[in-house]
Amino acid sequence: MKISLPNNSKMNSKNFTFGVATASFQIEGGVDERLPCIWDTFCDKDGKIVDRSNGDVACDHINKWQQDVELIDSLGVDAYRLSISWPRVIKLDGTLNQSGVDFYINLLDKLKNKNIKTFVTLYHWDLPQHLEDKGGWLNRATAYAFESYVNLITKALGNRVDSYATLNEPFCSAFLGYEAGIHAPGIKGKEFGKKAAHHLLLAHGLGMRVLAKNSPNSQNGIVLNFTPAYPKTDSSADIIAAQKADDYFNQWYIKPIMDGAYPELLNELPQENHPDIHEGDFDIIATQLNFLGINYYTRAVYETDNSELFKEVPPKDVAITDIGWEIYPKGFSHLLVSLNETYTLPPIYITENGAAMADKIKDHEVNDIDRIAYYQSHLNAVNDAIEQGVNIKGYFAWSLMDNFEWAEGYTKRFGIVYVDYQTQIRTIKASGYAYKNFINRRT
Ligand code: FCB
């Protein structure tokens, strides 16, 4: 099975960047050589991770990184998106941990040697535990600790990085981590989510300013995830419910960055759920981006509710992936077009898109045609959005390889490369070959 796009597609050009993505906690292991982070602590708690696993070894990338760069190179991608583990490069006293820094310097140098562009995310959820002990993202000081970390690490990495993202998916850190409590640090309560979100956005803005100073030649921005909200019926009550959900989960993170304000929904939230906004915060948060990273996996459907702003309706009788997310490529093109209509966007990179599938390895092969179909339909959706005028410059598959899928542990596989966690042997899946062949046919 092949992946292909219409002949005239802009994505068939070598000017369009294709890559693969990972994140530090999900692949590195090497837990003894760094400070503990909130995910280490969360994994140790009963009942938080479905298979009771943790990130102690993960894909052992800390030892296998050279082989992994060869693997990335063998796929023929233009770029690799990775994240820096804050607790690996910073010590308790806030100064640099040189051996951790050296790990990334060597990795980035090897990628550069292979002519692979480096897209570095500075925070993909692994907050040092000692900062959580002081309140984590509920504490405004964490935003300034992030600023200091960004200052030190970007100076240390010099000109090795083509693109920096401050944060990955602040929605997940804020809502899943401090409101729903299903991600680290596992804090639950409606009064916390928007407070955490505000400090994350502040951290982003402070980070952007440091990047402009320390790394003016890289493309600097942020990665946001979107799960477009659809009404269950075309009743006005359901439509309003879906709009509110969209504001609460999606627009909440992009609007302050683009427009310097939260959605009006803020006025409908009880005072105790409001963020703690200081004068001048929005000027910092709305610092100009060089690019916006967008992650898309699925949509969500909402209906009206008597006591809440909205109620999510779980997918029923629709195609889903192994993690239960509806396969809805149309939502992807709609999302991109609607963001482009709503905001004056900088250039867009699709920084994550992909699918968990119940892969079976047989005779050293994984024939994941369902994942190939997912990629095909979602690449078509990106292409549609480009044809409708959205300025999209690149696309990253999530993920390079199977890895620690947060609360799902190792039970969900998102890789285009299969990982046998017993032997750490990597096997390129059929989707990996399809992606490779598609990328390498470009002219
Ligand atoms: C995103 C995360 C990424 C990965 C995918 C499946 O929300 O950024 O780390 O877990 O989901």
mmCIF file with all atom_site columns, N, CA, C and O in Angstrom, residues 163-190:
data_model
loop_
_atom_site.group_PDB
_atom_site.id
_atom_site.type_symbol
_atom_site.label_atom_id
_atom_site.label_alt_id
_atom_site.label_comp_id
_atom_site.label_asym_id
_atom_site.label_entity_id
_atom_site.label_seq_id
_atom_site.pdbx_PDB_ins_code
_atom_site.Cartn_x
_atom_site.Cartn_y
_atom_site.Cartn_z
_atom_site.occupancy
_atom_site.B_iso_or_equiv
_atom_site.pdbx_formal_charge
_atom_site.auth_seq_id
_atom_site.auth_comp_id
_atom_site.auth_asym_id
_atom_site.auth_atom_id
_atom_site.pdbx_PDB_model_num
ATOM 1   N N  . SER A 1 163 ? 14.726  25.024 14.668 1.00 0.00 ? 163 SER A N  1
ATOM 2   C CA . SER A 1 163 ? 13.426  25.523 15.105 1.00 0.00 ? 163 SER A CA 1
ATOM 3   C C  . SER A 1 163 ? 13.210  25.161 16.570 1.00 0.00 ? 163 SER A C  1
ATOM 4   O O  . SER A 1 163 ? 13.443  24.012 16.973 1.00 0.00 ? 163 SER A O  1
ATOM 5   N N  . TYR A 1 164 ? 12.806  26.151 17.338 1.00 0.00 ? 164 TYR A N  1
ATOM 6   C CA . TYR A 1 164 ? 12.470  25.910 18.749 1.00 0.00 ? 164 TYR A CA 1
ATOM 7   C C  . TYR A 1 164 ? 10.980  26.090 18.961 1.00 0.00 ? 164 TYR A C  1
ATOM 8   O O  . TYR A 1 164 ? 10.405  27.092 18.528 1.00 0.00 ? 164 TYR A O  1
ATOM 9   N N  . ALA A 1 165 ? 10.379  25.148 19.692 1.00 0.00 ? 165 ALA A N  1
ATOM 10  C CA . ALA A 1 165 ? 9.031   25.356 20.225 1.00 0.00 ? 165 ALA A CA 1
ATOM 11  C C  . ALA A 1 165 ? 9.176   25.482 21.730 1.00 0.00 ? 165 ALA A C  1
ATOM 12  O O  . ALA A 1 165 ? 9.881   24.678 22.359 1.00 0.00 ? 165 ALA A O  1
ATOM 13  N N  . THR A 1 166 ? 8.542   26.493 22.304 1.00 0.00 ? 166 THR A N  1
ATOM 14  C CA . THR A 1 166 ? 8.615   26.653 23.754 1.00 0.00 ? 166 THR A CA 1
ATOM 15  C C  . THR A 1 166 ? 7.954   25.478 24.453 1.00 0.00 ? 166 THR A C  1
ATOM 16  O O  . THR A 1 166 ? 8.567   24.760 25.228 1.00 0.00 ? 166 THR A O  1
ATOM 17  N N  . LEU A 1 167 ? 6.657   25.278 24.156 1.00 0.00 ? 167 LEU A N  1
ATOM 18  C CA . LEU A 1 167 ? 5.871   24.259 24.847 1.00 0.00 ? 167 LEU A CA 1
ATOM 19  C C  . LEU A 1 167 ? 5.225   23.312 23.851 1.00 0.00 ? 167 LEU A C  1
ATOM 20  O O  . LEU A 1 167 ? 4.900   23.712 22.732 1.00 0.00 ? 167 LEU A O  1
ATOM 21  N N  . ASN A 1 168 ? 4.994   22.090 24.280 1.00 0.00 ? 168 ASN A N  1
ATOM 22  C CA . ASN A 1 168 ? 4.139   21.178 23.548 1.00 0.00 ? 168 ASN A CA 1
ATOM 23  C C  . ASN A 1 168 ? 2.785   21.110 24.241 1.00 0.00 ? 168 ASN A C  1
ATOM 24  O O  . ASN A 1 168 ? 2.698   20.767 25.428 1.00 0.00 ? 168 ASN A O  1
ATOM 25  N N  . GLU A 1 169 ? 1.734   21.469 23.536 1.00 0.00 ? 169 GLU A N  1
ATOM 26  C CA . GLU A 1 169 ? 0.360   21.250 23.989 1.00 0.00 ? 169 GLU A CA 1
ATOM 27  C C  . GLU A 1 169 ? 0.095   21.699 25.431 1.00 0.00 ? 169 GLU A C  1
ATOM 28  O O  . GLU A 1 169 ? -0.172  20.869 26.306 1.00 0.00 ? 169 GLU A O  1
ATOM 29  N N  . PRO A 1 170 ? 0.143   23.016 25.682 1.00 0.00 ? 170 PRO A N  1
ATOM 30  C CA . PRO A 1 170 ? -0.161  23.480 27.039 1.00 0.00 ? 170 PRO A CA 1
ATOM 31  C C  . PRO A 1 170 ? -1.549  23.046 27.526 1.00 0.00 ? 170 PRO A C  1
ATOM 32  O O  . PRO A 1 170 ? -1.762  22.898 28.736 1.00 0.00 ? 170 PRO A O  1
ATOM 33  N N  . PHE A 1 171 ? -2.475  22.787 26.597 1.00 0.00 ? 171 PHE A N  1
ATOM 34  C CA . PHE A 1 171 ? -3.785  22.252 27.013 1.00 0.00 ? 171 PHE A CA 1
ATOM 35  C C  . PHE A 1 171 ? -3.606  20.978 27.837 1.00 0.00 ? 171 PHE A C  1
ATOM 36  O O  . PHE A 1 171 ? -4.252  20.793 28.869 1.00 0.00 ? 171 PHE A O  1
ATOM 37  N N  . CYS A 1 172 ? -2.757  20.074 27.345 1.00 0.00 ? 172 CYS A N  1
ATOM 38  C CA . CYS A 1 172 ? -2.598  18.787 28.040 1.00 0.00 ? 172 CYS A CA 1
ATOM 39  C C  . CYS A 1 172 ? -1.974  18.996 29.410 1.00 0.00 ? 172 CYS A C  1
ATOM 40  O O  . CYS A 1 172 ? -2.426  18.431 30.406 1.00 0.00 ? 172 CYS A O  1
ATOM 41  N N  . SER A 1 173 ? -0.923  19.845 29.470 1.00 0.00 ? 173 SER A N  1
ATOM 42  C CA . SER A 1 173 ? -0.295  20.101 30.773 1.00 0.00 ? 173 SER A CA 1
ATOM 43  C C  . SER A 1 173 ? -1.321  20.684 31.738 1.00 0.00 ? 173 SER A C  1
ATOM 44  O O  . SER A 1 173 ? -1.439  20.241 32.875 1.00 0.00 ? 173 SER A O  1
ATOM 45  N N  . ALA A 1 174 ? -2.079  21.678 31.270 1.00 0.00 ? 174 ALA A N  1
ATOM 46  C CA . ALA A 1 174 ? -2.976  22.409 32.175 1.00 0.00 ? 174 ALA A CA 1
ATOM 47  C C  . ALA A 1 174 ? -4.227  21.590 32.493 1.00 0.00 ? 174 ALA A C  1
ATOM 48  O O  . ALA A 1 174 ? -4.548  21.346 33.660 1.00 0.00 ? 174 ALA A O  1
ATOM 49  N N  . PHE A 1 175 ? -4.936  21.169 31.454 1.00 0.00 ? 175 PHE A N  1
ATOM 50  C CA . PHE A 1 175 ? -6.227  20.522 31.688 1.00 0.00 ? 175 PHE A CA 1
ATOM 51  C C  . PHE A 1 175 ? -6.068  19.081 32.188 1.00 0.00 ? 175 PHE A C  1
ATOM 52  O O  . PHE A 1 175 ? -6.638  18.700 33.211 1.00 0.00 ? 175 PHE A O  1
ATOM 53  N N  . LEU A 1 176 ? -5.278  18.290 31.464 1.00 0.00 ? 176 LEU A N  1
ATOM 54  C CA . LEU A 1 176 ? -5.150  16.889 31.873 1.00 0.00 ? 176 LEU A CA 1
ATOM 55  C C  . LEU A 1 176 ? -4.363  16.765 33.178 1.00 0.00 ? 176 LEU A C  1
ATOM 56  O O  . LEU A 1 176 ? -4.635  15.894 33.993 1.00 0.00 ? 176 LEU A O  1
ATOM 57  N N  . GLY A 1 177 ? -3.384  17.670 33.380 1.00 0.00 ? 177 GLY A N  1
ATOM 58  C CA . GLY A 1 177 ? -2.506  17.575 34.548 1.00 0.00 ? 177 GLY A CA 1
ATOM 59  C C  . GLY A 1 177 ? -3.048  18.226 35.802 1.00 0.00 ? 177 GLY A C  1
ATOM 60  O O  . GLY A 1 177 ? -2.815  17.741 36.914 1.00 0.00 ? 177 GLY A O  1
ATOM 61  N N  . TYR A 1 178 ? -3.789  19.356 35.634 1.00 0.00 ? 178 TYR A N  1
ATOM 62  C CA . TYR A 1 178 ? -4.198  20.137 36.812 1.00 0.00 ? 178 TYR A CA 1
ATOM 63  C C  . TYR A 1 178 ? -5.710  20.328 36.919 1.00 0.00 ? 178 TYR A C  1
ATOM 64  O O  . TYR A 1 178 ? -6.178  21.107 37.735 1.00 0.00 ? 178 TYR A O  1
ATOM 65  N N  . GLU A 1 179 ? -6.479  19.679 36.028 1.00 0.00 ? 179 GLU A N  1
ATOM 66  C CA . GLU A 1 179 ? -7.937  19.848 36.136 1.00 0.00 ? 179 GLU A CA 1
ATOM 67  C C  . GLU A 1 179 ? -8.628  18.487 36.126 1.00 0.00 ? 179 GLU A C  1
ATOM 68  O O  . GLU A 1 179 ? -9.380  18.157 37.025 1.00 0.00 ? 179 GLU A O  1
ATOM 69  N N  . ALA A 1 180 ? -8.311  17.675 35.079 1.00 0.00 ? 180 ALA A N  1
ATOM 70  C CA . ALA A 1 180 ? -8.883  16.320 35.026 1.00 0.00 ? 180 ALA A CA 1
ATOM 71  C C  . ALA A 1 180 ? -8.069  15.375 35.910 1.00 0.00 ? 180 ALA A C  1
ATOM 72  O O  . ALA A 1 180 ? -8.585  14.357 36.387 1.00 0.00 ? 180 ALA A O  1
ATOM 73  N N  . GLY A 1 181 ? -6.794  15.694 36.082 1.00 0.00 ? 181 GLY A N  1
ATOM 74  C CA . GLY A 1 181 ? -5.944  14.889 36.965 1.00 0.00 ? 181 GLY A CA 1
ATOM 75  C C  . GLY A 1 181 ? -5.538  13.540 36.394 1.00 0.00 ? 181 GLY A C  1
ATOM 76  O O  . GLY A 1 181 ? -5.089  12.669 37.130 1.00 0.00 ? 181 GLY A O  1
ATOM 77  N N  . ILE A 1 182 ? -5.658  13.379 35.069 1.00 0.00 ? 182 ILE A N  1
ATOM 78  C CA . ILE A 1 182 ? -5.316  12.074 34.479 1.00 0.00 ? 182 ILE A CA 1
ATOM 79  C C  . ILE A 1 182 ? -3.898  12.044 33.903 1.00 0.00 ? 182 ILE A C  1
ATOM 80  O O  . ILE A 1 182 ? -3.445  11.014 33.417 1.00 0.00 ? 182 ILE A O  1
ATOM 81  N N  . HIS A 1 183 ? -3.227  13.168 33.907 1.00 0.00 ? 183 HIS A N  1
ATOM 82  C CA . HIS A 1 183 ? -1.802  13.229 33.570 1.00 0.00 ? 183 HIS A CA 1
ATOM 83  C C  . HIS A 1 183 ? -1.064  13.817 34.768 1.00 0.00 ? 183 HIS A C  1
ATOM 84  O O  . HIS A 1 183 ? -1.686  14.430 35.650 1.00 0.00 ? 183 HIS A O  1
ATOM 85  N N  . ALA A 1 184 ? 0.260   13.651 34.775 1.00 0.00 ? 184 ALA A N  1
ATOM 86  C CA . ALA A 1 184 ? 1.061   14.234 35.859 1.00 0.00 ? 184 ALA A CA 1
ATOM 87  C C  . ALA A 1 184 ? 0.859   15.753 35.898 1.00 0.00 ? 184 ALA A C  1
ATOM 88  O O  . ALA A 1 184 ? 0.743   16.362 34.839 1.00 0.00 ? 184 ALA A O  1
ATOM 89  N N  . PRO A 1 185 ? 0.790   16.358 37.069 1.00 0.00 ? 185 PRO A N  1
ATOM 90  C CA . PRO A 1 185 ? 1.021   15.770 38.403 1.00 0.00 ? 185 PRO A CA 1
ATOM 91  C C  . PRO A 1 185 ? -0.234  15.143 39.022 1.00 0.00 ? 185 PRO A C  1
ATOM 92  O O  . PRO A 1 185 ? -0.192  14.742 40.184 1.00 0.00 ? 185 PRO A O  1
ATOM 93  N N  . GLY A 1 186 ? -1.346  15.052 38.269 1.00 0.00 ? 186 GLY A N  1
ATOM 94  C CA . GLY A 1 186 ? -2.534  14.357 38.773 1.00 0.00 ? 186 GLY A CA 1
ATOM 95  C C  . GLY A 1 186 ? -3.383  15.180 39.709 1.00 0.00 ? 186 GLY A C  1
ATOM 96  O O  . GLY A 1 186 ? -4.082  14.642 40.569 1.00 0.00 ? 186 GLY A O  1
ATOM 97  N N  . ILE A 1 187 ? -3.355  16.502 39.556 1.00 0.00 ? 187 ILE A N  1
ATOM 98  C CA . ILE A 1 187 ? -4.178  17.379 40.402 1.00 0.00 ? 187 ILE A CA 1
ATOM 99  C C  . ILE A 1 187 ? -5.546  17.572 39.748 1.00 0.00 ? 187 ILE A C  1
ATOM 100 O O  . ILE A 1 187 ? -5.636  17.753 38.522 1.00 0.00 ? 187 ILE A O  1
ATOM 101 N N  . LYS A 1 188 ? -6.597  17.485 40.557 1.00 0.00 ? 188 LYS A N  1
ATOM 102 C CA . LYS A 1 188 ? -7.944  17.508 40.014 1.00 0.00 ? 188 LYS A CA 1
ATOM 103 C C  . LYS A 1 188 ? -8.751  18.655 40.608 1.00 0.00 ? 188 LYS A C  1
ATOM 104 O O  . LYS A 1 188 ? -8.730  18.848 41.819 1.00 0.00 ? 188 LYS A O  1
ATOM 105 N N  . GLY A 1 189 ? -9.431  19.401 39.759 1.00 0.00 ? 189 GLY A N  1
ATOM 106 C CA . GLY A 1 189 ? -10.287 20.474 40.274 1.00 0.00 ? 189 GLY A CA 1
ATOM 107 C C  . GLY A 1 189 ? -10.437 21.563 39.237 1.00 0.00 ? 189 GLY A C  1
ATOM 108 O O  . GLY A 1 189 ? -9.443  22.024 38.664 1.00 0.00 ? 189 GLY A O  1
ATOM 109 N N  . LYS A 1 190 ? -11.677 21.992 39.013 1.00 0.00 ? 190 LYS A N  1
ATOM 110 C CA . LYS A 1 190 ? -11.941 23.018 37.988 1.00 0.00 ? 190 LYS A CA 1
ATOM 111 C C  . LYS A 1 190 ? -11.267 24.345 38.305 1.00 0.00 ? 190 LYS A C  1
ATOM 112 O O  . LYS A 1 190 ? -11.058 25.170 37.423 1.00 0.00 ? 190 LYS A O  1
#
